[in-house]
Short mmCIF file of C-alpha atoms in Angstrom, two decimals:
data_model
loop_
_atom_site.label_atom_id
_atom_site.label_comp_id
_atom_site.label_asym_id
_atom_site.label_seq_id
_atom_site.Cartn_x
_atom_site.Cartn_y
_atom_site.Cartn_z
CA UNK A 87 8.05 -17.64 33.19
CA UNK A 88 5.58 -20.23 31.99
CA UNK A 89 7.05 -24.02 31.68
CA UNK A 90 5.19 -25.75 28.75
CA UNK A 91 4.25 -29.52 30.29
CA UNK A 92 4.86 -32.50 28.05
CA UNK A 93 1.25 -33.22 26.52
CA UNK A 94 -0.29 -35.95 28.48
CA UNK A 95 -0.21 -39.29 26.24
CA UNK A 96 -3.62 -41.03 25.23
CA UNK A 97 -3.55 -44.04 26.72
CA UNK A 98 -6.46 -46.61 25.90
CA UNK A 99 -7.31 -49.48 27.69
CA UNK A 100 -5.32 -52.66 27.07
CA UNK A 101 -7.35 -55.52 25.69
CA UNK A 102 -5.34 -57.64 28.40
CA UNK A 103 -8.34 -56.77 31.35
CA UNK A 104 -5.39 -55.11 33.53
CA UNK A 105 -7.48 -52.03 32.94
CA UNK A 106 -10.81 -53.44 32.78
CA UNK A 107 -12.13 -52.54 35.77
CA UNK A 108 -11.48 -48.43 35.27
CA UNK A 109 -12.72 -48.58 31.76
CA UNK A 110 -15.66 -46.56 31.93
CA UNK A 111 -13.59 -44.07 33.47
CA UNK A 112 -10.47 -44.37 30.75
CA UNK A 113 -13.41 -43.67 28.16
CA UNK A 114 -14.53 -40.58 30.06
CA UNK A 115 -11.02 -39.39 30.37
CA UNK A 116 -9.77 -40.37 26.47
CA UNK A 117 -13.17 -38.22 25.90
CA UNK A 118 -12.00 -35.48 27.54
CA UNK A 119 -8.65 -35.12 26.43
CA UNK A 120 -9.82 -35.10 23.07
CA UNK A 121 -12.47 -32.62 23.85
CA UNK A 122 -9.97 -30.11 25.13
CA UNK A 123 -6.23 -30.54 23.72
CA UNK A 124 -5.62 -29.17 20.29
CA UNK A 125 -6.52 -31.59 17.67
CA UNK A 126 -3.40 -31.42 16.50
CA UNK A 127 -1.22 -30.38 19.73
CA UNK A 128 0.35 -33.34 19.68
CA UNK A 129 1.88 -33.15 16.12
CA UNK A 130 4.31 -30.04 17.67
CA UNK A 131 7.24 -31.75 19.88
CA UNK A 132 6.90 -30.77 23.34
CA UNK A 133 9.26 -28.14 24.43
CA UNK A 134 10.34 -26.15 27.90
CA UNK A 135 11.16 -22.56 28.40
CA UNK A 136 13.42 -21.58 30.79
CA UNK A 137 13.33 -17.95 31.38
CA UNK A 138 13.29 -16.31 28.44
CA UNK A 139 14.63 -18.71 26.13
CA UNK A 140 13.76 -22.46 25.22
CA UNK A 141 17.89 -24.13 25.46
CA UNK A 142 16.96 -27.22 23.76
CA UNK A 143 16.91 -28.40 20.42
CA UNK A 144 13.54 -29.21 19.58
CA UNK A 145 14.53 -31.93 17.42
CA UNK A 146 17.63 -33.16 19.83
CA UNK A 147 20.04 -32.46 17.26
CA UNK A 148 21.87 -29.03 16.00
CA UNK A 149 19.99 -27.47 12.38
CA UNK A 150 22.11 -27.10 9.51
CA UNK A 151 22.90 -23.39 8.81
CA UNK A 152 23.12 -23.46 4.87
CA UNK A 153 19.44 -25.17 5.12
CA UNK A 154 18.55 -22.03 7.87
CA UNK A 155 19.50 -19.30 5.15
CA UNK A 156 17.72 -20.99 2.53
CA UNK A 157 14.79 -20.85 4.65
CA UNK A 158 15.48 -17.66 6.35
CA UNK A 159 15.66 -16.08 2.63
CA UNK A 160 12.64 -17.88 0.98
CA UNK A 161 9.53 -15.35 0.93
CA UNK A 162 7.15 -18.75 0.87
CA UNK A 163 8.82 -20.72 3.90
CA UNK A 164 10.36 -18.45 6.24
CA UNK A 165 9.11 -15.49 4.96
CA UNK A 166 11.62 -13.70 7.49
CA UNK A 167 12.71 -10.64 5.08
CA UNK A 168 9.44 -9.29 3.99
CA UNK A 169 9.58 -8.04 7.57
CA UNK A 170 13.52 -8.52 8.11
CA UNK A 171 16.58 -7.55 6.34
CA UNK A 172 19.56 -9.01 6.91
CA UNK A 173 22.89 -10.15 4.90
CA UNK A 174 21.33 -11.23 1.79
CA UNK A 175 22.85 -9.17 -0.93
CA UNK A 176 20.93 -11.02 -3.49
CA UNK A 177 17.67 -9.87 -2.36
CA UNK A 178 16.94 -6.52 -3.11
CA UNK A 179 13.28 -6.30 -1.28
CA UNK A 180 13.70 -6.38 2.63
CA UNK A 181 11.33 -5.50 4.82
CA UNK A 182 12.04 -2.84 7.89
CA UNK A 183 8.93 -3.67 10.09
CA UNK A 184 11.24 -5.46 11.87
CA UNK A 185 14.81 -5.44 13.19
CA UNK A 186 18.35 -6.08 10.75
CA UNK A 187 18.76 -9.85 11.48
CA UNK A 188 23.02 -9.12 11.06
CA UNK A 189 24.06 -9.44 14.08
CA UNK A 190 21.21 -11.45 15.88
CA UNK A 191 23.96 -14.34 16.87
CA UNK A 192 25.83 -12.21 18.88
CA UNK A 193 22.86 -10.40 20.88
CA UNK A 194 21.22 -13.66 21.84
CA UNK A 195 21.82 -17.16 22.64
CA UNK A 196 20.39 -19.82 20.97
CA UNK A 197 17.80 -20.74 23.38
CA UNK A 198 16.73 -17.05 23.37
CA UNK A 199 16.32 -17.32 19.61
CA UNK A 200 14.41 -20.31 19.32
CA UNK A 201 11.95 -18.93 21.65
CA UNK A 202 11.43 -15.91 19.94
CA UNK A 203 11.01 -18.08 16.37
CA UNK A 204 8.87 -20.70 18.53
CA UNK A 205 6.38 -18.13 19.39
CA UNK A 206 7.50 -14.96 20.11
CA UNK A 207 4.28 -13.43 21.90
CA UNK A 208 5.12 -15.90 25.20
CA UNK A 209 7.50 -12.78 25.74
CA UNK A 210 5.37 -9.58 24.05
CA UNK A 211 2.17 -10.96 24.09
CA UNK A 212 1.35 -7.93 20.97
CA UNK A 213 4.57 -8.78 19.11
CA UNK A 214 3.96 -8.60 15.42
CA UNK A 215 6.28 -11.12 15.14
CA UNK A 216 4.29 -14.73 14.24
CA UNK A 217 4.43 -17.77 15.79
CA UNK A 218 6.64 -20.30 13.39
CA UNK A 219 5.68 -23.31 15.84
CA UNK A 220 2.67 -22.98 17.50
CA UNK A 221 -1.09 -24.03 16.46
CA UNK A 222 -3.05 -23.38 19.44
CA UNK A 223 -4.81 -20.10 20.05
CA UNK A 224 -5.29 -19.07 16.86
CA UNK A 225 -8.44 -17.62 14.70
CA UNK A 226 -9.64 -18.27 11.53
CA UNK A 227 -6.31 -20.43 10.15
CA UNK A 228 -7.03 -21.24 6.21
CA UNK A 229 -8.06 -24.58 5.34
CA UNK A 230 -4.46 -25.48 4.11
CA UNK A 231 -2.66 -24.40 6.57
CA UNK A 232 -4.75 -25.58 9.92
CA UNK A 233 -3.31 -27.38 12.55
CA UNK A 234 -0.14 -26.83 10.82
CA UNK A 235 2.82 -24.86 12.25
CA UNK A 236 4.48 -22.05 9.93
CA UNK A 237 7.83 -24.18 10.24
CA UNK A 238 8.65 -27.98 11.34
CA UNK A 239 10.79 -28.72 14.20
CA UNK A 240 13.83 -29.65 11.97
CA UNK A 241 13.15 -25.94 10.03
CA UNK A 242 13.47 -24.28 13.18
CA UNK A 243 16.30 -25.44 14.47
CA UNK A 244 18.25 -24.84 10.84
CA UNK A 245 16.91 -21.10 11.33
CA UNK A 246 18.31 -21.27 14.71
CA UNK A 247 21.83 -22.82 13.49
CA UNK A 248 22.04 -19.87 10.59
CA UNK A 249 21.18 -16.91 13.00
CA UNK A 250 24.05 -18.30 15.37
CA UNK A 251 26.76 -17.55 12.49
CA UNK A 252 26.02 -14.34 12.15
CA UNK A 253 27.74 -12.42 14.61
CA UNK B 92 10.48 -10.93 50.69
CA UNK B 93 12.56 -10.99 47.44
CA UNK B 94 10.67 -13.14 45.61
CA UNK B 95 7.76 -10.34 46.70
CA UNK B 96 9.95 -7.51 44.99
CA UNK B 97 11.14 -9.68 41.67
CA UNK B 98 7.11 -10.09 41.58
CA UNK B 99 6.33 -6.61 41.59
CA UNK B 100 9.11 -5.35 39.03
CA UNK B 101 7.48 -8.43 36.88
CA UNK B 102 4.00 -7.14 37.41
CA UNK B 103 5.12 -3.57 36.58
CA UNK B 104 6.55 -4.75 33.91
CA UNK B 105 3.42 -6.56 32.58
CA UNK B 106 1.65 -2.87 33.31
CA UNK B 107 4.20 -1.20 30.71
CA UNK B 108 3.65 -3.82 28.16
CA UNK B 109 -0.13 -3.61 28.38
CA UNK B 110 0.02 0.20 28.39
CA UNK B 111 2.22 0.46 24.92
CA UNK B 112 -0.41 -2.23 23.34
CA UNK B 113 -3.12 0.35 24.17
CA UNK B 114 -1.07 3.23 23.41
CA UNK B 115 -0.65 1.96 19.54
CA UNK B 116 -3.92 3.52 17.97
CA UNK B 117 -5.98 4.68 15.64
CA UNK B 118 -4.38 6.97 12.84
CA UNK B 119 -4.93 10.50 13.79
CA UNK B 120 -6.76 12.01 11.44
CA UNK B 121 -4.46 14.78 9.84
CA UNK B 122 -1.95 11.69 9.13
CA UNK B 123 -4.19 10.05 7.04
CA UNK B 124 -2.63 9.47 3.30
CA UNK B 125 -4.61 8.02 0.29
CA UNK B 126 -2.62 4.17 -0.41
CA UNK B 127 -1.79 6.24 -4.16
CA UNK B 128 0.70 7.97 -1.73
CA UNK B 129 2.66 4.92 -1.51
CA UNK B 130 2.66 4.32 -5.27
CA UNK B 131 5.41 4.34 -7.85
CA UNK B 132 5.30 7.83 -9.80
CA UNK B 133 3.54 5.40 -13.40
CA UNK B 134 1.23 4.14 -11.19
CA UNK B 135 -0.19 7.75 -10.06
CA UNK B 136 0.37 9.04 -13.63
CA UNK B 137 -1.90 5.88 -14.69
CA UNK B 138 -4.24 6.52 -12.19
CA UNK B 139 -4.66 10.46 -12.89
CA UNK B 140 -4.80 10.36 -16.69
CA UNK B 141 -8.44 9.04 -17.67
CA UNK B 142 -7.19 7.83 -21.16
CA UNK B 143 -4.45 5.57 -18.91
CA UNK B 144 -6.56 4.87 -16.34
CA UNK B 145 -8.23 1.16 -17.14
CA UNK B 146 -10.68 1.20 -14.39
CA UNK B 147 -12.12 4.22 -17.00
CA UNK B 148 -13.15 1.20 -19.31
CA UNK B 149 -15.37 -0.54 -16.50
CA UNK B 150 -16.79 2.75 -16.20
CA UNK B 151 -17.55 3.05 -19.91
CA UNK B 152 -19.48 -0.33 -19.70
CA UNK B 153 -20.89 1.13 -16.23
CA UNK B 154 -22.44 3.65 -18.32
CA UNK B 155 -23.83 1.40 -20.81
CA UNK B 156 -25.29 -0.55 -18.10
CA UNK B 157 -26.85 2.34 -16.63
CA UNK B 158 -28.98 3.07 -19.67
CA UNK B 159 -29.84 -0.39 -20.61
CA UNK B 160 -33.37 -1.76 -19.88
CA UNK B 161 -33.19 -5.09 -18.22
CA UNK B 162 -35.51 -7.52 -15.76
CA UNK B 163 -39.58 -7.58 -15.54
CA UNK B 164 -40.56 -4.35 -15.29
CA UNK B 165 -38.24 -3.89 -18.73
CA UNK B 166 -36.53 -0.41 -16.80
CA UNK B 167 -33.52 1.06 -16.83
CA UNK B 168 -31.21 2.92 -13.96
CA UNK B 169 -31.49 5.71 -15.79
CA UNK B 170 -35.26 5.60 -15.99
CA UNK B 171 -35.76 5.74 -11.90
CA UNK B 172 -32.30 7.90 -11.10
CA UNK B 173 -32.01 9.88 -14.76
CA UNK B 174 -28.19 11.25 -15.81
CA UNK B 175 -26.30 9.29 -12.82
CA UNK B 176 -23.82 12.37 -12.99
CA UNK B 177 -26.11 14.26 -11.44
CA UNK B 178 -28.38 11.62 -9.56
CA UNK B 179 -25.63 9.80 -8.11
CA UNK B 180 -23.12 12.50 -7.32
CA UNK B 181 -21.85 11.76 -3.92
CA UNK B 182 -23.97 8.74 -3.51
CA UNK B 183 -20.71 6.16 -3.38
CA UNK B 184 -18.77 8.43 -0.98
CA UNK B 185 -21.93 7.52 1.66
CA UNK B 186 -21.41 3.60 1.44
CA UNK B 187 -21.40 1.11 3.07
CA UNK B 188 -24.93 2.76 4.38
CA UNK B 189 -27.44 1.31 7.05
CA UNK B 190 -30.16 -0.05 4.96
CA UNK B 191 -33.51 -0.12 7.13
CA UNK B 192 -34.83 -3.23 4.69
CA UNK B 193 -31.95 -5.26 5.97
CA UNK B 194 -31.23 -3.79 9.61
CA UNK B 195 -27.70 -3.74 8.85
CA UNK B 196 -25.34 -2.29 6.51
CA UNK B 197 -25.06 -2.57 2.80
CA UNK B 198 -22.13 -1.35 0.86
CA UNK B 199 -22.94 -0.39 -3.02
CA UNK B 200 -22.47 -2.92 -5.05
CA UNK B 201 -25.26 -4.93 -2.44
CA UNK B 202 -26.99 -1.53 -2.93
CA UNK B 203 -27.40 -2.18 -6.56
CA UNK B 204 -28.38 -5.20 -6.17
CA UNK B 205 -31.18 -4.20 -3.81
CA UNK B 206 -32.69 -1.94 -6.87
CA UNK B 207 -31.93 -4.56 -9.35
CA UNK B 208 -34.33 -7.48 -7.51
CA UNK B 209 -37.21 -4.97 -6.38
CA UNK B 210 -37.35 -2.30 -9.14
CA UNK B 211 -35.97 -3.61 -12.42
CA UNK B 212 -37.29 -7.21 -11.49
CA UNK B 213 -34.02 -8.27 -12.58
CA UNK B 214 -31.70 -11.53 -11.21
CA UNK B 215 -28.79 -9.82 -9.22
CA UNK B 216 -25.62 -9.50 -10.48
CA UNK B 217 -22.60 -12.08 -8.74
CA UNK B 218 -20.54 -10.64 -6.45
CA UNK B 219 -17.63 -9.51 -8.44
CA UNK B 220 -19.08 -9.90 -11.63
CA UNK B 221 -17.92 -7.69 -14.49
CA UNK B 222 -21.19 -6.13 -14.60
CA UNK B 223 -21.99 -5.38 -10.98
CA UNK B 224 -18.29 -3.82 -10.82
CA UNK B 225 -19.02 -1.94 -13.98
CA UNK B 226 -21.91 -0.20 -12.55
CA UNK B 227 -20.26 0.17 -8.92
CA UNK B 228 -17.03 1.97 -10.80
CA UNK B 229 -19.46 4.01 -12.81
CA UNK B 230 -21.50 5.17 -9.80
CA UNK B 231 -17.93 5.65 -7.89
CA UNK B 232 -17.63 7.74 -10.96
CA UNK B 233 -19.63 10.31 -9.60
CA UNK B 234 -18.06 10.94 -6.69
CA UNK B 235 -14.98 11.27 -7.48
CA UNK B 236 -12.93 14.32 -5.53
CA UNK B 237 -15.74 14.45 -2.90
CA UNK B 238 -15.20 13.31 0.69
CA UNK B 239 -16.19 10.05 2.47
CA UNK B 240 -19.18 10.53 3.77
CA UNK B 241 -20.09 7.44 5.57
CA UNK B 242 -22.22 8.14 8.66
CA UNK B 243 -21.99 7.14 12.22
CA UNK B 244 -25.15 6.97 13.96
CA UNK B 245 -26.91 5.48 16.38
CA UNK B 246 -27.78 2.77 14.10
CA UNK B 247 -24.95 2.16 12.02
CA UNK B 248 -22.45 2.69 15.32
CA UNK B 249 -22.19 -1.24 16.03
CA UNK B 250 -21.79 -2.61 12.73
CA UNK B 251 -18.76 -0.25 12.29
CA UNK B 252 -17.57 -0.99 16.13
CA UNK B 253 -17.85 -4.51 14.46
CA UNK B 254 -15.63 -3.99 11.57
CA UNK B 255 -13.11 -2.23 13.65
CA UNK B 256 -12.67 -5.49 16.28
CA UNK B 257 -12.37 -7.65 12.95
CA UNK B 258 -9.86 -5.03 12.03
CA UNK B 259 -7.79 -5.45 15.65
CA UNK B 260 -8.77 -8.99 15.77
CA UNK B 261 -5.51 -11.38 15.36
CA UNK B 262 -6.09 -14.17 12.46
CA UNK B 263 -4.58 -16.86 10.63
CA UNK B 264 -1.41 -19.01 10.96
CA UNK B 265 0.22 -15.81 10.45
CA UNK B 266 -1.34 -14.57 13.65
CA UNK B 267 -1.59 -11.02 12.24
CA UNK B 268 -4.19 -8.28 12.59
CA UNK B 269 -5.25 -5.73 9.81
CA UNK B 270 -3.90 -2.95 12.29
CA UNK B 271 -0.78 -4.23 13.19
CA UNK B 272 0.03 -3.07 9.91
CA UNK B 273 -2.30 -0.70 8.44
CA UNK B 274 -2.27 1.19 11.99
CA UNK B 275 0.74 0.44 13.54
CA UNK B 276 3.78 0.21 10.59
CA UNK B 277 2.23 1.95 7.88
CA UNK B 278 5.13 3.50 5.73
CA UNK B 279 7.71 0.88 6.17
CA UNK B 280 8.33 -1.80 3.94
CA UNK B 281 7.20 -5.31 3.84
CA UNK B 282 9.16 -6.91 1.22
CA UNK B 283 9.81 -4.48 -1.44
CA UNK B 284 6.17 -2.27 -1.18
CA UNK B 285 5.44 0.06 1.37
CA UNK B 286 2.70 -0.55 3.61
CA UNK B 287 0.10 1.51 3.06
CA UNK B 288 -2.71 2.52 5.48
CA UNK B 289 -5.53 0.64 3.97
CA UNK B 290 -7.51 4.52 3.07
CA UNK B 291 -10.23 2.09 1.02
CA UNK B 292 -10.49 5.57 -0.91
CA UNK B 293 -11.00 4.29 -4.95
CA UNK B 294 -12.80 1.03 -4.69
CA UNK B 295 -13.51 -0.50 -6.80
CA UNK B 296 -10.17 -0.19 -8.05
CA UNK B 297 -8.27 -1.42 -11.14
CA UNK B 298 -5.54 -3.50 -9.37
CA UNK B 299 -1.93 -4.41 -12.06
CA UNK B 300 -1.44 -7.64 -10.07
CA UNK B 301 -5.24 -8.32 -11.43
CA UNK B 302 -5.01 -7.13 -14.20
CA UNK B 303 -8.64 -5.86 -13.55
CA UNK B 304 -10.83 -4.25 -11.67
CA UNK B 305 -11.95 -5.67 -8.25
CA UNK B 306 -13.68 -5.02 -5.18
CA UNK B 307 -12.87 -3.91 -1.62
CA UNK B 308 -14.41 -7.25 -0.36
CA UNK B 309 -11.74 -8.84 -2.51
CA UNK B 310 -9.09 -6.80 -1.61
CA UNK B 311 -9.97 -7.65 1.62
CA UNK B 312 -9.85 -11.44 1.29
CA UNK B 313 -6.52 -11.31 -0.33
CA UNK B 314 -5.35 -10.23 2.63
CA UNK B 315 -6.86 -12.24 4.64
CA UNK B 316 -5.37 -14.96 2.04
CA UNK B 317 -2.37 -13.43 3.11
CA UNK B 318 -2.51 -13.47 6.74
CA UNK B 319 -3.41 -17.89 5.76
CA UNK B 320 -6.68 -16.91 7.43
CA UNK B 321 -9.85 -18.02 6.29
CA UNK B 322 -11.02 -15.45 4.12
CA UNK B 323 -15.16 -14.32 4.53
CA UNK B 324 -17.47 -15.29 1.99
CA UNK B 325 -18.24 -12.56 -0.33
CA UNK B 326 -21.34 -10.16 1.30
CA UNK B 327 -20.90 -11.98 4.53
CA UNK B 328 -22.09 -9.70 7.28
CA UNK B 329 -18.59 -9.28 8.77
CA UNK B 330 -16.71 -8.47 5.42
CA UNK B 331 -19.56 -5.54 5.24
CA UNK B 332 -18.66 -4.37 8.50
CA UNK B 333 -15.18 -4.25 7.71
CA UNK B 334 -15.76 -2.40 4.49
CA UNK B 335 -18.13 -0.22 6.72
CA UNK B 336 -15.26 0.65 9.64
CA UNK B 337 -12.67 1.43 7.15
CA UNK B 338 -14.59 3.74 5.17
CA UNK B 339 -15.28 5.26 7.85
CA UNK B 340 -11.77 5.52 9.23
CA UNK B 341 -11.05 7.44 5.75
CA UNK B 342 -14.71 9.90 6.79
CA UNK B 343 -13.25 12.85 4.48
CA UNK B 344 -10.95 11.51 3.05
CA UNK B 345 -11.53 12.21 -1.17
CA UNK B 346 -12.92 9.48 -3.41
CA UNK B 347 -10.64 8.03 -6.21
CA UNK B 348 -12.79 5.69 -7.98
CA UNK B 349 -11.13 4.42 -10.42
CA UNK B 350 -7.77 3.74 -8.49
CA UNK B 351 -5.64 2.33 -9.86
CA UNK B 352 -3.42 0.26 -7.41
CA UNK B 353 -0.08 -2.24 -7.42
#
């Protein structure tokens, strides 16, 4: 399985002359890092899989599950059940493109669902499913939403915490 | 040595997943269903009744337009092409069509267009313009009942190859591709509508959540809206193409125009 590296830092020559002498060099290389990294790579927190789940919090901390299902159940911010259905009795439009979310707590572990919300195609590279925390790779993104992940960090993990209860 | 057998299973593996991606096609051609299919009973009862149906007012004013004399050479439609009910039967059912003038495809309302600025010496109408979709409803008129026609030749063949890798192409934050749903999950439900399978079969169509009539270009960059991708500019080369592949995909399928859609 791939191992996502930490994003090397940009690191620019202190005024102090310890780097002086490599400057030129520094310049080339702060050129070429922004040349090639993602303008906005840097903005996503770095994270590791390990086989096919990532096991830790992207944020450090656990999400809150009330915050998850709000999120979860909102057709602008998750936008989980046009594809989804799940326990939501108050919505009467779920979609069935995907599987019943009841359940998902207790058929994987919390590392395996954060990948799968993280970006899913790392393990079906023609999964439907999109990627809530990636912004590399991708074609076309709309004005408003470029260089901008579907979800923050913090949103992810609250998804992550609300999947977990249901069993 | 086991590390050499967990490598094959995962390269087999990797083999299976590649072959289902290919094996999720094209729809086969006796599956194909008009998008009315997946519409509530009202909405096909407003579609089929003509004194329901409001795309028949754009065709009213389409038929105005047809007779009226407008631009330089003071001319109307109807002066060049006579009763368009006879002069334009079928004619919609063949577009998007390889114009030679251009080299490349033009679907009808750029057809129209094309008249208007070298025969009637008139300004062309703005994409999506009342007028322009009044006269591309009226011609659509025509062909109502009769089957897609759109051709592939040797000509036309890579502008709708084109349109079909825009069509499998993944775009937007969404990271979505027209066919992942149109092809691949047509019938389910996203949300609380079915998907349909994209049969562009009645454009331009009178759409309720527009409450008007539109074209397929902006059909299609409400979806792309959708997808959070960038949608193309109207009469961009690549929204033609599209419009060109998936009228072809629906080659028999029989016009609507007027639909009426959700």
């Amino acid at each position: 399985m791939t191992r996502r590296k930490r994003p090397p830092s940009l690191t620019l020559p202190h005024k102090d002359g310890r780097t002086r002498g490599s400057r030129p060099l520094c310049l080339i290389a702060a050129f070429a890092l922004f040349s090639f990294v993602p303008r906005a790579g840097a903005q996503l927190v770095p994270y590791t899989i390990v086989g096919d789940a990532i096991p830790a919090s992207l944020t450090g901390s656990k999400g809150d599950p009330v915050r998850g299902r709000a999120i979860v159940a909102n057709r602008n911010v998750g936008l989980c059940l046009l594809c989804h259905s799940g326990p939501f009795p108050e919505d009467r439009f779920q979609g069935n493109i995907a599987p019943d979310l009841s359940g998902a707590g207790a058929r994987w572990s919390e590392g395996q669902l954060r990948l799968r919300i993280v970006d899913a195609s790392k393990l079906n590279p023609n999964t439907i499913m999109p990627p809530f925390y990636r912004v590399g790779g991708l074609t076309r993104v709309a004005t408003t939403y470029r260089d901008k992940p579907v979800l923050t960090a913090a949103q992810v993990e609250d998804v992550v915490a609300y999947l977990m209860t249901l069993k | 040595m086991q590390t050499a057998i967990l490598d094959c299973i995962a390269g087999c593996m990797t083999l299976c997943l590649i072959g289902t991606a290919l094996g999720a096609a094209e729809i086969p051609l006796d599956q194909r269903r008009s998008d009315s299919e997946y519409m509530s009973a009202d909405t096909r009862a407003m579609q089929s009744d003509d004194t329901a149906n409001p795309g028949m007012l754009a065709a009213l004013d389409g038929e105005t337009l047809w007779n009226e004399k407008s631009g330089a050479t003071n001319k109307s439609c109807a002066d060049c092409h006579g009763d368009a009910k006879t002069g334009m039967k079928g004619v919609a059912a063949r577009y998007p069509a390889f114009f030679p003038g251009q080299n490349r495809p033009v679907d009808l309302e750029q057809r129209i267009n094309i008249s208007r600025v070298a025969d009637q010496k008139a300004a062309a109408l703005p994409a999506e313009s009342k007028d322009l979709l009044a006269l591309a409803v009226y011609i659509g008129l025509q062909s109502r009942g009769m089957p897609i026609a759109v051709e592939e030749t040797a000509q036309s063949k890579p502008f709708i190859e084109a349109g079909r890798t825009i069509f499998e192409r993944r775009q937007g934050q969404l990271n979505l591709s027209c066919a992942q749903c149109h092809d691949d999950n047509w019938g389910k439900r996203l949300g609380g509508s079915l998907v349909p399978q994209a049969q562009p079969t009645g454009y331009p169509i009178y759409r309720l959540e527009w409450q008007k009539v539109g074209s397929l270009q902006r059909r299609l960059r409400d979806c792309m809206g959708a997808m959070r991708a960038e949608p193309y500019a109207y009469d961009t080369p690549q929204l033609v193409d599209l419009e060109f592949f998936l009228m072809w995909r629906a080659r028999g399928m029989p016009m609507e125009t007027p639909a009426v859609r959700p």
